């Protein structure tokens, strides 16, 4: 197959019949009819005036760390590659910081710590771009990004213009948002964060306190751990528990922790007293998907090159040459097995594209 040909435009690049293997952390083979890299958000009006972007299916792509290509994409894959971090306002309590959507999320977390801000440290080492963060409402170790989002700037395909949405308008939920609910409409171009100078650290998640003790906790002026120390502790935890996408194809946690009503939680607790549970919104309970998967016997499960990590039961992995369809088949098999054992439905966290129903 000949190499794809790239065409340069003002603030963007277009490639026809583009390979996507290097654009997703599962490293599965897939192709897009068109791949568009956008370096400046002001290129969007001209791009969306073109017939191809008006008529073909659109998939917005960051670093490909939260999706599974179960097949080729028949339309346009659009990647926002704009970069930049800028402090808009600042005082003794904190700052309003604008970050372009193409910035790497972990780089921004480390930038915030290095500039004396607190809050994002629990979200260290989450793969992906800043533009993907509010879409998924990324979260880890007791913290969600919605706690810091002030404004999201996005291209609204319905109105054909850039809009600014405040935190409430983003309709954030557990791994959910307005942008995720209607992915064909919104293209996140930048996010503005309110970052405090000081914040009560979140240390309740299992393992954080022990890791801080192991590394010799550095303290802040109140005697608590510094954001840098917390980030270091969580980085160590993640490195031990989660397989590195640079070494084995994966997209991090593949299944959401299921949220159930109180009666279901109590019923499960009666028969499975070791099942971890946490309080969720509206009196609901959140269960540990990893525990359910492991107890159902799927940790380390493998079907060809597709399987479940033996490091962490939440992680679907590509051991080498698995296709997206192979990986999806394993994920469905695991979800079916967990439902048969516990009566609990597992839902995928990444977006699945190109799959037949």
Short mmCIF file of C-alpha atoms in Angstrom, two decimals:
data_model
loop_
_atom_site.label_atom_id
_atom_site.label_comp_id
_atom_site.label_asym_id
_atom_site.label_seq_id
_atom_site.Cartn_x
_atom_site.Cartn_y
_atom_site.Cartn_z
CA UNK A 1 0.00 0.00 0.00
CA UNK A 2 1.46 3.40 -0.94
CA UNK A 3 2.26 5.90 1.76
CA UNK A 4 -0.62 8.29 2.48
CA UNK A 5 -0.26 11.78 1.09
CA UNK A 6 -0.50 14.80 3.39
CA UNK A 7 -1.89 18.15 2.33
CA UNK A 8 -1.01 21.29 4.27
CA UNK A 9 -3.55 24.01 4.98
CA UNK A 10 -3.63 27.11 7.15
CA UNK A 11 -3.24 25.75 10.68
CA UNK A 12 -3.97 22.14 9.72
CA UNK A 13 -2.78 19.03 7.87
CA UNK A 14 -4.99 16.51 6.04
CA UNK A 15 -3.99 12.90 5.27
CA UNK A 16 -6.10 10.56 3.14
CA UNK A 17 -6.51 6.86 3.98
CA UNK A 18 -4.46 7.41 7.12
CA UNK A 19 -3.14 4.61 9.36
CA UNK A 20 -4.15 4.94 13.02
CA UNK A 21 -2.00 2.27 14.68
CA UNK A 22 0.29 4.96 16.07
CA UNK A 23 -2.67 7.08 17.17
CA UNK A 24 -4.09 4.72 19.81
CA UNK A 25 -2.52 3.25 22.93
CA UNK A 26 -3.98 -0.21 22.26
CA UNK A 27 -1.78 -0.10 19.13
CA UNK A 28 -4.41 -1.84 17.04
CA UNK A 29 -4.45 -1.43 13.28
CA UNK A 30 -7.16 0.78 11.80
CA UNK A 31 -7.46 3.39 9.10
CA UNK A 32 -9.38 6.62 8.63
CA UNK A 33 -10.74 7.96 5.35
CA UNK A 34 -9.30 11.36 6.36
CA UNK A 35 -7.04 12.35 9.24
CA UNK A 36 -6.94 16.07 10.06
CA UNK A 37 -4.43 17.52 12.53
CA UNK A 38 -5.49 20.99 13.69
CA UNK A 39 -2.69 23.18 15.05
CA UNK A 40 -4.80 26.31 15.60
CA UNK A 41 -8.46 26.49 16.63
CA UNK A 42 -9.00 29.40 14.24
CA UNK A 43 -8.62 26.89 11.39
CA UNK A 44 -11.89 25.21 12.35
CA UNK A 45 -14.33 27.55 10.54
CA UNK A 46 -12.54 27.02 7.23
CA UNK A 47 -12.27 23.27 7.79
CA UNK A 48 -15.92 22.79 8.61
CA UNK A 49 -16.92 24.76 5.55
CA UNK A 50 -15.47 21.93 3.45
CA UNK A 51 -17.99 19.38 2.12
CA UNK A 52 -16.11 16.35 3.49
CA UNK A 53 -16.31 17.57 7.07
CA UNK A 54 -19.98 18.41 6.65
CA UNK A 55 -21.00 15.04 5.23
CA UNK A 56 -18.67 12.39 6.68
CA UNK A 57 -18.77 10.90 10.21
CA UNK A 58 -16.43 12.76 12.58
CA UNK A 59 -14.27 11.34 15.34
CA UNK A 60 -12.30 13.74 17.55
CA UNK A 61 -9.03 12.20 18.70
CA UNK A 62 -6.52 13.20 21.35
CA UNK A 63 -3.71 10.74 22.10
CA UNK A 64 -6.00 7.76 21.54
CA UNK A 65 -5.66 6.67 25.17
CA UNK A 66 -9.38 6.37 25.84
CA UNK A 67 -10.76 4.58 22.82
CA UNK A 68 -10.71 1.22 21.09
CA UNK A 69 -10.73 0.97 17.31
CA UNK A 70 -12.77 -2.17 16.72
CA UNK A 71 -12.60 -1.46 12.99
CA UNK A 72 -11.69 1.24 10.49
CA UNK A 73 -13.20 4.72 10.72
CA UNK A 74 -15.13 5.53 7.53
CA UNK A 75 -15.05 9.29 7.97
CA UNK A 76 -12.86 12.05 9.38
CA UNK A 77 -10.57 11.69 12.38
CA UNK A 78 -9.80 15.17 13.71
CA UNK A 79 -6.98 15.71 16.19
CA UNK A 80 -6.59 19.01 18.02
CA UNK A 81 -2.84 19.58 18.21
CA UNK A 82 -2.87 23.16 19.58
CA UNK A 83 -0.44 23.64 22.48
CA UNK A 84 0.07 26.28 25.16
CA UNK A 85 -0.38 27.08 28.86
CA UNK A 86 -1.15 30.61 29.97
CA UNK A 87 -1.99 32.16 33.37
CA UNK A 88 -4.96 34.47 32.84
CA UNK A 89 -5.46 35.71 36.40
CA UNK A 90 -3.54 35.16 39.61
CA UNK A 91 -3.55 36.20 43.26
CA UNK A 92 -2.33 34.79 46.57
CA UNK A 93 -5.05 32.11 46.65
CA UNK A 94 -4.57 30.65 43.19
CA UNK A 95 -4.86 31.21 39.46
CA UNK A 96 -7.07 30.86 36.43
CA UNK A 97 -5.01 28.96 33.86
CA UNK A 98 -5.85 28.43 30.20
CA UNK A 99 -4.53 25.25 28.59
CA UNK A 100 -4.89 24.41 24.89
CA UNK A 101 -6.53 21.09 24.11
CA UNK A 102 -3.47 19.46 22.54
CA UNK A 103 -1.32 19.66 25.67
CA UNK A 104 -0.42 16.35 27.30
CA UNK A 105 -2.42 15.94 30.53
CA UNK A 106 0.41 14.61 32.69
CA UNK A 107 2.67 17.45 31.55
CA UNK A 108 0.03 19.93 32.75
CA UNK A 109 -0.28 18.20 36.13
CA UNK A 110 3.47 18.44 36.62
CA UNK A 111 3.48 22.06 35.38
CA UNK A 112 0.84 22.94 37.99
CA UNK A 113 2.84 21.35 40.80
CA UNK A 114 6.04 23.02 39.63
CA UNK A 115 4.30 26.42 39.67
CA UNK A 116 3.04 26.00 43.21
CA UNK A 117 -0.60 25.00 42.59
CA UNK A 118 -2.45 22.21 44.37
CA UNK A 119 -5.27 19.84 43.45
CA UNK A 120 -4.24 18.03 40.28
CA UNK A 121 -1.61 15.86 41.95
CA UNK A 122 -3.99 12.89 42.39
CA UNK A 123 -4.53 12.92 38.61
CA UNK A 124 -0.86 12.43 37.76
CA UNK A 125 0.11 9.91 35.05
CA UNK A 126 -3.34 9.73 33.48
CA UNK A 127 -2.62 9.39 29.74
CA UNK A 128 -4.23 11.62 27.14
CA UNK A 129 -4.65 15.26 26.23
CA UNK A 130 -6.20 18.18 28.07
CA UNK A 131 -9.01 18.30 25.52
CA UNK A 132 -10.09 14.79 26.50
CA UNK A 133 -10.04 15.50 30.24
CA UNK A 134 -13.43 17.26 30.55
CA UNK A 135 -15.08 14.98 27.98
CA UNK A 136 -14.41 11.94 30.13
CA UNK A 137 -14.37 13.87 33.42
CA UNK A 138 -11.18 11.99 34.21
CA UNK A 139 -10.67 10.94 37.78
CA UNK A 140 -8.34 8.92 39.99
CA UNK A 141 -7.54 8.42 43.66
CA UNK A 142 -10.58 10.30 44.92
CA UNK A 143 -10.33 13.37 42.63
CA UNK A 144 -12.16 14.33 39.42
CA UNK A 145 -11.12 17.01 36.96
CA UNK A 146 -14.53 18.72 37.18
CA UNK A 147 -13.48 20.07 40.58
CA UNK A 148 -11.06 22.42 38.81
CA UNK A 149 -12.71 23.19 35.47
CA UNK A 150 -13.80 26.83 35.26
CA UNK A 151 -14.61 27.05 31.55
CA UNK A 152 -14.42 24.79 28.52
CA UNK A 153 -13.95 26.38 25.11
CA UNK A 154 -15.34 24.26 22.30
CA UNK A 155 -16.32 24.44 18.65
CA UNK A 156 -20.08 23.90 18.46
CA UNK A 157 -20.85 22.20 15.15
CA UNK A 158 -24.55 22.99 15.54
CA UNK A 159 -23.94 26.74 15.77
CA UNK A 160 -20.72 26.72 13.70
CA UNK A 161 -18.86 28.85 16.23
CA UNK A 162 -16.59 28.73 19.25
CA UNK A 163 -18.49 28.77 22.54
CA UNK A 164 -17.51 28.99 26.19
CA UNK A 165 -19.26 26.72 28.69
CA UNK A 166 -18.96 27.22 32.44
CA UNK A 167 -18.63 24.30 34.84
CA UNK A 168 -22.39 23.88 35.39
CA UNK A 169 -23.11 23.88 31.66
CA UNK A 170 -20.68 21.00 31.15
CA UNK A 171 -23.10 18.61 32.95
CA UNK A 172 -20.31 16.62 34.57
CA UNK A 173 -21.05 13.16 35.97
CA UNK A 174 -19.09 10.03 36.81
CA UNK A 175 -16.82 9.63 33.74
CA UNK A 176 -19.39 11.68 31.86
CA UNK A 177 -20.11 15.15 30.51
CA UNK A 178 -22.17 17.11 28.01
CA UNK A 179 -19.38 16.55 25.48
CA UNK A 180 -19.43 12.78 25.89
CA UNK A 181 -23.21 12.64 25.65
CA UNK A 182 -23.20 14.39 22.26
CA UNK A 183 -19.75 13.71 20.76
CA UNK A 184 -20.73 14.68 17.24
CA UNK A 185 -21.48 18.25 18.29
CA UNK A 186 -18.53 19.39 20.38
CA UNK A 187 -14.81 19.77 19.73
CA UNK A 188 -12.95 20.91 22.84
CA UNK A 189 -10.29 23.46 21.91
CA UNK A 190 -9.10 24.69 25.35
CA UNK A 191 -9.87 24.36 29.06
CA UNK A 192 -9.53 27.00 31.77
CA UNK A 193 -8.76 25.68 35.24
CA UNK A 194 -9.09 27.32 38.66
CA UNK A 195 -6.05 26.06 40.53
CA UNK A 196 -5.66 26.87 44.25
CA UNK A 197 -2.39 27.48 46.02
CA UNK A 198 -3.50 25.38 48.97
CA UNK A 199 -6.05 22.60 49.22
CA UNK A 200 -6.89 19.88 51.71
CA UNK A 201 -5.12 16.81 50.31
CA UNK A 202 -7.17 13.75 49.34
CA UNK A 203 -5.46 10.81 50.98
CA UNK A 204 -8.35 8.43 51.63
CA UNK A 205 -7.75 6.16 48.67
CA UNK A 206 -6.16 2.81 49.56
CA UNK A 207 -2.39 2.82 49.43
CA UNK A 208 -1.68 6.57 49.34
CA UNK A 209 -0.85 6.99 53.03
CA UNK A 210 1.33 3.88 53.03
CA UNK A 211 3.21 5.03 49.94
CA UNK A 212 3.78 8.47 51.42
CA UNK A 213 5.24 6.86 54.51
CA UNK A 214 7.48 4.64 52.37
CA UNK A 215 8.98 7.56 50.47
CA UNK A 216 9.41 9.76 53.57
CA UNK A 217 6.59 12.24 53.20
CA UNK A 218 7.56 15.83 52.46
CA UNK A 219 5.22 18.19 54.33
CA UNK A 220 3.70 21.56 53.61
CA UNK A 221 3.34 24.45 56.05
CA UNK A 222 0.43 22.75 57.82
CA UNK A 223 2.30 19.51 58.33
CA UNK A 224 0.48 17.69 55.55
CA UNK A 225 2.05 16.18 52.45
CA UNK A 226 3.02 18.49 49.62
CA UNK A 227 1.38 18.10 46.20
CA UNK A 228 4.74 16.93 44.86
CA UNK A 229 4.94 14.18 47.51
CA UNK A 230 1.38 13.05 46.74
CA UNK A 231 2.13 12.99 43.01
CA UNK A 232 5.25 10.92 43.64
CA UNK A 233 3.34 8.45 45.83
CA UNK A 234 0.55 8.04 43.27
CA UNK A 235 3.06 7.72 40.42
CA UNK A 236 4.69 4.84 42.28
CA UNK A 237 1.31 3.20 42.91
CA UNK A 238 0.26 3.53 39.27
CA UNK A 239 3.59 2.23 37.99
CA UNK A 240 3.28 -0.90 40.15
CA UNK A 241 -0.39 -1.55 39.50
CA UNK A 242 -1.01 -0.53 35.89
CA UNK A 243 0.76 -1.84 32.79
CA UNK A 244 2.67 0.80 30.84
CA UNK A 245 1.06 1.48 27.40
CA UNK A 246 4.57 2.01 26.02
CA UNK A 247 5.35 -1.63 26.81
CA UNK A 248 2.00 -3.35 26.24
CA UNK A 249 -1.00 -1.94 24.39
CA UNK A 250 -3.80 -0.78 26.70
CA UNK A 251 -6.04 2.17 27.49
CA UNK A 252 -5.85 2.04 31.28
CA UNK A 253 -9.02 1.07 33.11
CA UNK A 254 -11.37 -0.44 30.54
CA UNK A 255 -14.43 -0.85 32.77
CA UNK A 256 -16.17 1.74 34.92
CA UNK A 257 -16.79 0.98 38.56
CA UNK A 258 -20.50 0.05 38.47
CA UNK A 259 -22.95 2.23 40.38
CA UNK A 260 -25.90 0.39 41.95
CA UNK A 261 -28.79 1.18 44.28
CA UNK A 262 -28.48 0.66 48.02
CA UNK A 263 -30.58 -2.52 48.05
CA UNK A 264 -28.37 -4.17 45.44
CA UNK A 265 -25.26 -3.09 47.33
CA UNK A 266 -26.58 -4.53 50.58
CA UNK A 267 -27.54 -7.80 48.89
CA UNK A 268 -24.05 -8.16 47.44
CA UNK A 269 -22.42 -7.23 50.75
CA UNK A 270 -24.37 -9.97 52.49
CA UNK A 271 -23.00 -12.65 50.18
CA UNK A 272 -19.65 -11.02 49.39
CA UNK A 273 -18.57 -9.04 52.48
CA UNK A 274 -15.12 -8.26 51.02
CA UNK A 275 -16.52 -6.47 47.96
CA UNK A 276 -15.25 -2.85 48.17
CA UNK A 277 -18.00 -0.23 48.07
CA UNK A 278 -18.06 3.57 48.19
CA UNK A 279 -20.79 6.15 48.53
CA UNK A 280 -21.93 7.72 45.24
CA UNK A 281 -24.34 10.54 44.41
CA UNK A 282 -28.05 10.34 45.27
CA UNK A 283 -27.64 7.57 47.83
CA UNK A 284 -26.23 5.11 45.30
CA UNK A 285 -23.20 2.91 45.85
CA UNK A 286 -20.12 2.42 43.70
CA UNK A 287 -18.61 -1.07 43.50
CA UNK A 288 -15.09 -2.15 42.61
CA UNK A 289 -15.12 -3.45 39.05
CA UNK A 290 -11.59 -4.79 39.51
CA UNK A 291 -12.71 -6.93 42.47
CA UNK A 292 -15.70 -8.28 40.55
CA UNK A 293 -13.56 -9.18 37.53
CA UNK A 294 -10.87 -10.82 39.63
CA UNK A 295 -13.36 -12.82 41.69
CA UNK A 296 -15.03 -13.98 38.48
CA UNK A 297 -11.67 -15.47 37.49
CA UNK A 298 -10.68 -13.13 34.67
CA UNK A 299 -7.52 -11.47 36.00
CA UNK A 300 -4.76 -12.57 33.63
CA UNK A 301 -7.28 -14.12 31.23
CA UNK A 302 -6.03 -14.41 27.65
CA UNK A 303 -7.55 -15.31 24.30
CA UNK A 304 -4.80 -15.18 21.71
CA UNK A 305 -3.10 -11.79 21.98
CA UNK A 306 -6.13 -10.16 23.65
CA UNK A 307 -6.60 -10.43 27.38
CA UNK A 308 -6.93 -8.96 30.86
CA UNK A 309 -3.78 -7.76 32.57
CA UNK A 310 -2.31 -9.94 35.31
CA UNK A 311 -1.28 -6.69 37.05
CA UNK A 312 -4.74 -5.14 37.28
CA UNK A 313 -8.07 -6.76 36.48
CA UNK A 314 -9.54 -3.53 35.09
CA UNK A 315 -7.05 -3.31 32.23
CA UNK A 316 -7.70 -4.86 28.82
CA UNK A 317 -4.37 -5.49 27.06
CA UNK A 318 -2.99 -6.22 23.61
CA UNK A 319 -0.16 -8.70 24.00
CA UNK A 320 1.02 -8.08 20.45
CA UNK A 321 -1.11 -8.56 17.38
CA UNK A 322 -4.67 -8.49 18.69
CA UNK A 323 -7.15 -6.63 16.54
CA UNK A 324 -9.65 -4.20 18.00
CA UNK A 325 -12.36 -6.79 17.34
CA UNK A 326 -10.35 -9.38 19.32
CA UNK A 327 -10.06 -7.02 22.27
CA UNK A 328 -13.74 -6.14 22.17
CA UNK A 329 -14.66 -9.83 22.13
CA UNK A 330 -12.63 -10.40 25.31
CA UNK A 331 -14.19 -7.36 26.99
CA UNK A 332 -17.69 -8.60 26.22
CA UNK A 333 -16.80 -12.08 27.47
CA UNK A 334 -15.59 -10.64 30.77
CA UNK A 335 -18.67 -8.44 31.19
CA UNK A 336 -20.94 -11.44 30.52
CA UNK A 337 -19.08 -13.54 33.07
CA UNK A 338 -19.27 -10.86 35.77
CA UNK A 339 -22.99 -10.39 35.18
CA UNK A 340 -23.60 -14.13 35.40
CA UNK A 341 -21.69 -14.35 38.70
CA UNK A 342 -22.86 -11.18 40.46
CA UNK A 343 -25.82 -9.81 38.52
CA UNK A 344 -23.90 -6.54 37.98
CA UNK A 345 -23.51 -4.93 34.55
CA UNK A 346 -20.07 -3.63 33.58
CA UNK A 347 -19.79 -0.73 31.14
CA UNK A 348 -16.68 0.22 29.17
CA UNK A 349 -14.90 3.43 30.07
CA UNK A 350 -13.19 4.07 26.71
CA UNK A 351 -15.16 4.92 23.59
CA UNK A 352 -15.50 2.00 21.18
CA UNK A 353 -15.55 2.92 17.49
CA UNK A 354 -15.95 0.90 14.33
CA UNK A 355 -17.74 -1.98 16.09
CA UNK A 356 -20.63 -3.90 14.56
CA UNK A 357 -23.62 -4.16 16.85
#
